[in-house]
CSV table of C-alpha atoms and ligand atoms in Angstrom, one decimal:
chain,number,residue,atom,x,y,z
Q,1,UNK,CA,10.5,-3.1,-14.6
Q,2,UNK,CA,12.9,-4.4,-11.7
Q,3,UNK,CA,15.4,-1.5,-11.0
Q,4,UNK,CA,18.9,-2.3,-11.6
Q,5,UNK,CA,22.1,-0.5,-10.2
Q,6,UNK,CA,25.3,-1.3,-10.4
Q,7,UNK,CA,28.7,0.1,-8.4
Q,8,UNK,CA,31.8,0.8,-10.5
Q,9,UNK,CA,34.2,0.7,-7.3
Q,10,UNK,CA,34.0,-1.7,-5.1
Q,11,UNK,CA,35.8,-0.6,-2.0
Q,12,UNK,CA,34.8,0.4,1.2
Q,13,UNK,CA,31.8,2.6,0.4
Q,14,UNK,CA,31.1,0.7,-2.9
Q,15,UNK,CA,31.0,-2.2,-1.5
Q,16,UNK,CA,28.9,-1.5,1.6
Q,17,UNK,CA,26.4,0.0,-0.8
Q,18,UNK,CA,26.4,-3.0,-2.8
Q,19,UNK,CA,26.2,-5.3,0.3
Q,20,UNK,CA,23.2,-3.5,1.9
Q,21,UNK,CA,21.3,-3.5,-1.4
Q,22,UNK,CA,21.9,-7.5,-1.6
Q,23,UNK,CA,20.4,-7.1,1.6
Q,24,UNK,CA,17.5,-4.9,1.7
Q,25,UNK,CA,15.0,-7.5,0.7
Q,26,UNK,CA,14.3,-5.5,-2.4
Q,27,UNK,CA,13.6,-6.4,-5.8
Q,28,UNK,CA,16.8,-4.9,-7.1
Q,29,UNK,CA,19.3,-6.5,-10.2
Q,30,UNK,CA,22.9,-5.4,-8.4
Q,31,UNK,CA,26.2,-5.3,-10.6
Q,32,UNK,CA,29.5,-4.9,-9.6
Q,33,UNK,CA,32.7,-3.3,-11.3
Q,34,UNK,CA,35.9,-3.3,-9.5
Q,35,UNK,CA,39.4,-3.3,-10.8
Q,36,UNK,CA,40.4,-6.3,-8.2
Q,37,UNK,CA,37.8,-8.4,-9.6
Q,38,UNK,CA,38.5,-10.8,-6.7
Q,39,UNK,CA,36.8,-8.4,-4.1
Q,40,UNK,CA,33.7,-9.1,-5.7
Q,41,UNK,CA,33.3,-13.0,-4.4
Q,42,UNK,CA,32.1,-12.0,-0.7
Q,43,UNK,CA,29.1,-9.8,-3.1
Q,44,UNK,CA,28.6,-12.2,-5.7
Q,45,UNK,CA,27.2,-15.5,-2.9
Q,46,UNK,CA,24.7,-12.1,-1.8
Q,47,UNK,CA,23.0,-11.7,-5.5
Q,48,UNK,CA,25.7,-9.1,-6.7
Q,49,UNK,CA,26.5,-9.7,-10.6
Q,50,UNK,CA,30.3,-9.3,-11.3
Q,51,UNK,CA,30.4,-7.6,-14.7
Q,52,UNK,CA,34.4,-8.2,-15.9
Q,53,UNK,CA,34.6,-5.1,-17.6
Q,54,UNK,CA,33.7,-0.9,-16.7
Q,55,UNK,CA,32.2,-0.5,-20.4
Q,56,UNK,CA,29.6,-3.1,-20.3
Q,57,UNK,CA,28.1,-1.5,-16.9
Q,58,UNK,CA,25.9,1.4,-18.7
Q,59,UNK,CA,24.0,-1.6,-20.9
Q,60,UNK,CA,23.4,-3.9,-17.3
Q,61,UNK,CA,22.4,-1.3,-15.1
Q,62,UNK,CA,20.1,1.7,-14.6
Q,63,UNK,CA,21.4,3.6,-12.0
Q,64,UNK,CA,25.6,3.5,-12.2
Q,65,UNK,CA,27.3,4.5,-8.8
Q,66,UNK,CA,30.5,5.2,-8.9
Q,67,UNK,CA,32.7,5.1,-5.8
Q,68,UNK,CA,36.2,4.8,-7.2
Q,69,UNK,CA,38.6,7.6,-5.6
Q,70,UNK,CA,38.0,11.0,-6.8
Q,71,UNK,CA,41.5,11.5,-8.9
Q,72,UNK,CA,40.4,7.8,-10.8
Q,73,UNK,CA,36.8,9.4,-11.5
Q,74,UNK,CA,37.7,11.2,-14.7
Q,75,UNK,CA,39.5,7.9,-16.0
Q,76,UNK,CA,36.7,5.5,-15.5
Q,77,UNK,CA,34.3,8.0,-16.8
Q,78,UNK,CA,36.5,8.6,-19.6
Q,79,UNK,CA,36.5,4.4,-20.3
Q,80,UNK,CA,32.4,4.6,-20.4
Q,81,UNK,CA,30.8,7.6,-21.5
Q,82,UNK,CA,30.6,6.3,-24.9
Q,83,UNK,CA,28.5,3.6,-23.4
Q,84,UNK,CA,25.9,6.0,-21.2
Q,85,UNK,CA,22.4,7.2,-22.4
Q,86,UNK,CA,20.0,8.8,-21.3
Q,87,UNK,CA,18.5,5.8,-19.8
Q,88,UNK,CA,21.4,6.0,-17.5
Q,89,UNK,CA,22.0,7.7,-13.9
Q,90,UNK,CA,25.1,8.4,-13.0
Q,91,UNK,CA,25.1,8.5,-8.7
Q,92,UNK,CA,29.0,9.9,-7.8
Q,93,UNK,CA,29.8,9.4,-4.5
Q,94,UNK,CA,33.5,11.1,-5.1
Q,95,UNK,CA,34.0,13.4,-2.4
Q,96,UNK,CA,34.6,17.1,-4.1
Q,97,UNK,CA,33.6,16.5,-7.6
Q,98,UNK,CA,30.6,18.7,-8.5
Q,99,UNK,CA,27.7,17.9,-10.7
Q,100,UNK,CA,28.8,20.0,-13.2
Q,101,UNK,CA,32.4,18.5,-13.2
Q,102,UNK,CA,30.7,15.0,-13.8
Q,103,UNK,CA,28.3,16.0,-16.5
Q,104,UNK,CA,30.8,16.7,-18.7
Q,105,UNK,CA,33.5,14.0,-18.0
Q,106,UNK,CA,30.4,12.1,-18.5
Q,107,UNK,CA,30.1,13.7,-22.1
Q,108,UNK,CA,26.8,15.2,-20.7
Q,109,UNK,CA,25.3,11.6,-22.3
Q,110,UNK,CA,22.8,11.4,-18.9
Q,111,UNK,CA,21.6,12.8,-16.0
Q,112,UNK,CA,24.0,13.1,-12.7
Q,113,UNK,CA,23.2,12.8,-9.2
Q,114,UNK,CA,25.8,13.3,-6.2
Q,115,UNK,CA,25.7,11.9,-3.1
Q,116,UNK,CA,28.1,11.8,-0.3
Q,117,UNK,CA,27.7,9.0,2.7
Q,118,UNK,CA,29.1,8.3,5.7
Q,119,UNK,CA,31.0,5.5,7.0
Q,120,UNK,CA,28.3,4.1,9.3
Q,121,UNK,CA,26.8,3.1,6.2
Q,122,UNK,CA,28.9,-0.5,6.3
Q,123,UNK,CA,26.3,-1.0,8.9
Q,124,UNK,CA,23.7,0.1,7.8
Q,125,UNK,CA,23.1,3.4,9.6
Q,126,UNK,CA,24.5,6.4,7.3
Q,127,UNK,CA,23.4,9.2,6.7
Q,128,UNK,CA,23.4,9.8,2.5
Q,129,UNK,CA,23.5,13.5,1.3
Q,130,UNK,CA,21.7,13.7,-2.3
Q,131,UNK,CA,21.6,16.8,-4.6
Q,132,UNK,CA,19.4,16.4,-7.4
Q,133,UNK,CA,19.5,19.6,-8.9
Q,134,UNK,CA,20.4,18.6,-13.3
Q,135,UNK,CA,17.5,19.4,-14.5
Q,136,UNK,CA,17.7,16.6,-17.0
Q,137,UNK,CA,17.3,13.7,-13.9
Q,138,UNK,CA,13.4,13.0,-14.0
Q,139,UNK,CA,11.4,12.9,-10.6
Q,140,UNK,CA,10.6,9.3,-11.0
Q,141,UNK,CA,14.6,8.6,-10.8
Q,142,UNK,CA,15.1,10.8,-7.7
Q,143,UNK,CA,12.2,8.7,-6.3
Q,144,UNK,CA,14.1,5.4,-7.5
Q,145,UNK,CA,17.1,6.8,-5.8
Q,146,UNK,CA,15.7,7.6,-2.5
Q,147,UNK,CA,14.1,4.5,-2.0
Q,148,UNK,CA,16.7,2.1,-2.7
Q,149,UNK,CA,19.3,4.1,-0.5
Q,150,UNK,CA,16.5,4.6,2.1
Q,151,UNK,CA,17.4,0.6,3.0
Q,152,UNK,CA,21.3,1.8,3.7
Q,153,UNK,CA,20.5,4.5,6.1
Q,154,UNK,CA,19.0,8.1,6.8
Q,155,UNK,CA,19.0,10.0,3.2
Q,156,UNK,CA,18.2,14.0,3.1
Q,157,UNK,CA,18.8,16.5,0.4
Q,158,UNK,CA,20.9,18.4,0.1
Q,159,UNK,CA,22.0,21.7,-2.3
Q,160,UNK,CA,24.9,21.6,-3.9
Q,161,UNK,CA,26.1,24.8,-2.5
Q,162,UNK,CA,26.0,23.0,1.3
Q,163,UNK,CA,27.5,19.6,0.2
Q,164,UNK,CA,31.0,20.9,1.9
Q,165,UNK,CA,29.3,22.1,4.8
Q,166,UNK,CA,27.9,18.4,4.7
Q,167,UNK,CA,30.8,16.9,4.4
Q,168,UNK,CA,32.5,19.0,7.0
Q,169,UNK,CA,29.4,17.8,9.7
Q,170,UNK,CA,28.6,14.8,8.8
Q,171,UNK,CA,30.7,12.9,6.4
Q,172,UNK,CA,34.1,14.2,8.8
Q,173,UNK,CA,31.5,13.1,11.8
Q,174,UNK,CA,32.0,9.9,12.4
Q,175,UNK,CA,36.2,11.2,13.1
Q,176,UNK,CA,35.2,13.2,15.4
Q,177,UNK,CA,33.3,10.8,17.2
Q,178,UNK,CA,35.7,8.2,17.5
Q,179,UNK,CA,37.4,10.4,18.6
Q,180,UNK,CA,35.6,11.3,21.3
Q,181,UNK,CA,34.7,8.1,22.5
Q,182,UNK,CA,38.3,6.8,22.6
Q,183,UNK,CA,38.7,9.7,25.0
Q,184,UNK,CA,36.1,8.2,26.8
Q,185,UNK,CA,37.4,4.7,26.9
Q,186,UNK,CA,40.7,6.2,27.9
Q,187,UNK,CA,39.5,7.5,30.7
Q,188,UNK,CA,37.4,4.1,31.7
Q,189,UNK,CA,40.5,2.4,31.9
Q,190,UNK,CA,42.6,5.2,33.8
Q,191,UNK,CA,39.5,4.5,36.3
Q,192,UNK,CA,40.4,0.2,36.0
Q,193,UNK,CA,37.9,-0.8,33.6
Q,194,UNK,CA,39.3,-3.5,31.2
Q,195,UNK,CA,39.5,-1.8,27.8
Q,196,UNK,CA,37.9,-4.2,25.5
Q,197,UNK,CA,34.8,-3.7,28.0
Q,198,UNK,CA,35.1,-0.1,28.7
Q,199,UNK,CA,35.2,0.0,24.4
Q,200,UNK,CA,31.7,-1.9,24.4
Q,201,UNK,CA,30.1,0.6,27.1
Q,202,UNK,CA,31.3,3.6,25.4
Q,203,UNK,CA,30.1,2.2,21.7
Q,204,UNK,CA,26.6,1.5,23.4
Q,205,UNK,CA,26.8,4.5,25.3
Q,206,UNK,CA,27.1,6.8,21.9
Q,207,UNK,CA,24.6,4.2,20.2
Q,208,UNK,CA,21.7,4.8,23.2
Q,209,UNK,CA,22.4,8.7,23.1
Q,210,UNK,CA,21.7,8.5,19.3
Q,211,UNK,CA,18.5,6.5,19.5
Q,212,UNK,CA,17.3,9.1,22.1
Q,213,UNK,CA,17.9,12.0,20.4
Q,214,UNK,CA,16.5,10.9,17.3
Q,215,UNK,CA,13.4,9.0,19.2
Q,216,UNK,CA,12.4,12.5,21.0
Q,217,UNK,CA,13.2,15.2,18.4
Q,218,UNK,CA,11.3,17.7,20.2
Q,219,UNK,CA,13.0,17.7,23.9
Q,220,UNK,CA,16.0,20.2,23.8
Q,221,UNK,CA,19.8,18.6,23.6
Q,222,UNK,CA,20.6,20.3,27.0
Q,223,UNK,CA,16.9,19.1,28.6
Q,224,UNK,CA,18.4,15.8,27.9
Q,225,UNK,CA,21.4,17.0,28.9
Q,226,UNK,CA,19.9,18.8,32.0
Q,227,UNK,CA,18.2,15.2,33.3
Q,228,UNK,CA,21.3,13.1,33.7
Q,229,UNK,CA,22.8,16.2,36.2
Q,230,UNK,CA,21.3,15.3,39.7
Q,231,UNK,CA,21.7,19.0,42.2
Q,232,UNK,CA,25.4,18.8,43.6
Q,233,UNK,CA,26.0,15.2,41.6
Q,234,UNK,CA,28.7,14.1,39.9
Q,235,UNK,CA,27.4,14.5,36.4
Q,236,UNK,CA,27.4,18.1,37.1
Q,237,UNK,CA,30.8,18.3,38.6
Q,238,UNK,CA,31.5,17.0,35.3
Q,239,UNK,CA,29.6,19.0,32.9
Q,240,UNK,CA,30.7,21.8,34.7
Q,241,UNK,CA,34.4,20.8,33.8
Q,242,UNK,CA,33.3,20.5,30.3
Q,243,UNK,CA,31.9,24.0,29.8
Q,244,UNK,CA,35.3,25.4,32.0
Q,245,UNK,CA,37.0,23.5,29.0
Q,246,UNK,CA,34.5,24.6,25.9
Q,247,UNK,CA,34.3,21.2,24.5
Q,248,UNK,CA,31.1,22.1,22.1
Q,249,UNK,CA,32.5,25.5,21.1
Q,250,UNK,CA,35.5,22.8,20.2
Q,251,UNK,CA,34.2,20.9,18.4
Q,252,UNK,CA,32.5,23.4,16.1
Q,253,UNK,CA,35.5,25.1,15.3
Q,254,UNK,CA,36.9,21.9,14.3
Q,255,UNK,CA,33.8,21.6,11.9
Q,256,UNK,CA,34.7,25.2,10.6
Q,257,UNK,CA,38.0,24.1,9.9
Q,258,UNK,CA,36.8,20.9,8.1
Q,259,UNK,CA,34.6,23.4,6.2
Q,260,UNK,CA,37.3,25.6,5.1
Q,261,UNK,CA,39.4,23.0,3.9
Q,262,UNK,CA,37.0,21.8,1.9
Q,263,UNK,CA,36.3,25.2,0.8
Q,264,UNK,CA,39.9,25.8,-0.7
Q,265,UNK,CA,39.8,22.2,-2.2
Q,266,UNK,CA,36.8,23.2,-4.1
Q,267,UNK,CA,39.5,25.5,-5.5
E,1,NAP,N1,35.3,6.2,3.0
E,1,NAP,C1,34.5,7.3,3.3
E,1,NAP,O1,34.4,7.7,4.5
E,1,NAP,C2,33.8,8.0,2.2
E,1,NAP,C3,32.7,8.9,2.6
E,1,NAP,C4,32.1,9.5,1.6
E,1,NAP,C5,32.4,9.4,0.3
E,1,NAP,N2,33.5,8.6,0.0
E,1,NAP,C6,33.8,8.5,-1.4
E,1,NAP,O2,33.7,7.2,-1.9
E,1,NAP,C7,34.6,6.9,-2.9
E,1,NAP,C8,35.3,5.6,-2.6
E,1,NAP,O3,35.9,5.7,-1.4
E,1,NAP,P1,36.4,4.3,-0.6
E,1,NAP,O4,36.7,4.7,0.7
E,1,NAP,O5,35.3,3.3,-0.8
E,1,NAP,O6,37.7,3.9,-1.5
E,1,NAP,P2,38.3,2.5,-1.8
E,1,NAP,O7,38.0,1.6,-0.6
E,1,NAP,O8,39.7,2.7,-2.2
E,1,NAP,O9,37.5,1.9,-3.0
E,1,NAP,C9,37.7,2.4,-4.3
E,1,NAP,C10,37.6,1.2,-5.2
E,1,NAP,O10,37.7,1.6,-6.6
E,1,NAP,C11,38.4,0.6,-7.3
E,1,NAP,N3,39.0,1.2,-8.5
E,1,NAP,C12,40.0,2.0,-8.6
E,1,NAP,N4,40.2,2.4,-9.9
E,1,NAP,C13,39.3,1.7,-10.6
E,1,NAP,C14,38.9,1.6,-12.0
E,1,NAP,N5,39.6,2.3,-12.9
E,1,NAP,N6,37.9,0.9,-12.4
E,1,NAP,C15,37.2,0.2,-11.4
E,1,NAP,N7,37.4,0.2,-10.1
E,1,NAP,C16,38.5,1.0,-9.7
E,1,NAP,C17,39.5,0.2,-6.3
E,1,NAP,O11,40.1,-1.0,-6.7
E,1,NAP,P3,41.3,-1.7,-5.9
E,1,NAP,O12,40.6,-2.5,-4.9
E,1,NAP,O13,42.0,-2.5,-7.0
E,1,NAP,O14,42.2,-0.6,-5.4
E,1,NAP,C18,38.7,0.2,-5.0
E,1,NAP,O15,38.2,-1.1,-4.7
E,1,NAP,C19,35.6,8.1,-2.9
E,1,NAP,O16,35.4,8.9,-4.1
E,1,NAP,C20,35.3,8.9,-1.7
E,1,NAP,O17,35.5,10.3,-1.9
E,1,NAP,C21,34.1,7.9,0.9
């Protein structure tokens, strides 16, 4: 049977979910739900089917991801629970709102899996947190799941218990990053480097670092590190600069405070 899936949200995250599923090449009946129906046009020339109203998504589609904002989540799931069965999925991307939580704003009517992405996703290189830990979601679902999402990006799972601490790492990551790289490009320029090119260096720069660290998983962060820093070079003057300053220790607490925001959030 061709899997269907459907996103009732179609904003940023929604709609990059949507878009790289109309993309994946995969045999895959997309539906979209979105209160600005006129969103939807870019996703409908791509394959996705605009369904007009929230209560008709649980009869079109399988697998219902839901990526409105977290304080419109009880609403919508309010509007269709009467609609879900146990046919359905419900995949909540809402940032803070536990399985439980969802189950039973969801009348409890079918199984609930969270997930939690990051932004790189819009191009196709997140990294999607899963917890699939209601016992009522079958195996062969949480093997539907990963493989569709698989085409968006890098998906691991996750326990519920460590989804703030995933959020605080990874879905917070991509701020700090920026972050770090407009540092970077400020810097390039304060050295007379146009900005719009210093930008590109410093986006391939991160980019090449990634691939490297992910393409040799067993060489040590500082042997990689340790290779660029030639004996009385410049990379060391540098690195040495960075350790006066404790830029890792840095950027972990700013993790740990992520964390323990999320942490009183979770109230
Ligand atoms: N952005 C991130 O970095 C990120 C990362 C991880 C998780 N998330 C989670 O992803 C979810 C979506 O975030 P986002 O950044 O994609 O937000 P967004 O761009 O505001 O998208 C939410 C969409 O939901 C639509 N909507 C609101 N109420 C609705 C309703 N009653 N029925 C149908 N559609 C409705 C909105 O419609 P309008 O266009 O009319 O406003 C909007 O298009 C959030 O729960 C967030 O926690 C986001």
């Amino acid at each position: 049977m061709t899997l269907s899936i459907g996103c009732i949200g179609c904003g940023n995250m929604g709609g990059a979910i949507l878009g790289g599923l109309a993309q994946s090449g995969k045999d895959i009946k997309l539906y979209g739900h979105t209160r600005t129906m006129s969103r939807l046009d870019a996703l409908e020339a791509k394959g996705v089917v605009k369904v007009a109203s929230a209560e008709d998504m649980p009869s079109r589609c399988r697998y219902l991801v839901l990526a409105v904002k977290p304080y419109q989540a009880k609403d919508v799931l309010a509007q269709i629970r009467d609609k879900l069965s146990a046919g359905n999925v419900l995949v909540s991307i809402c940032a803070g709102l536990g399985i439980a939580t969802l189950k039973e704003a969801s009348g409890g009517r079918c199984p609930v899996v969270r997930c939690m992405p990051n932004t790189p996703a819009v191009v196709g290189e997140g990294v999607f947190a899963f917890s699939f830990e209601d016992p009522s979601l079958a195996p062969e679902q949480r093997g539907e799941i990963l493989s569709a999402f698989a085409t968006l990006g890098h998906c691991v799972e996750v326990p519920e218990a460590r989804f703030t601490a995933f959020t605080s790492l990874i879905g917070a990551g991509p701020a700090y990053l920026f972050d770090l790289m407009e540092g970077m490009v400020q810097a390039g320029v304060a050295l007379g480097f146009q900005h719009r090119d210093c930008r590109a260096m410093v986006a391939q720069l991160f980019a090449g670092c990634g691939r490297m660290a992910l393409q040799r998983p067993d060489v040590h962060l500082m042997q990689l590190r340790d290779d660029v820093c030639s004996p009385a070079g410049t990379t060391i003057a540098g690195v040495n600069r960075m350790d006066a300053d404790g830029l890792a220790g840095k950027l972990a607490q700013a993790v740990f405070a992520a964390n323990d925001r999320g942490r009183e959030m979770e109230g």
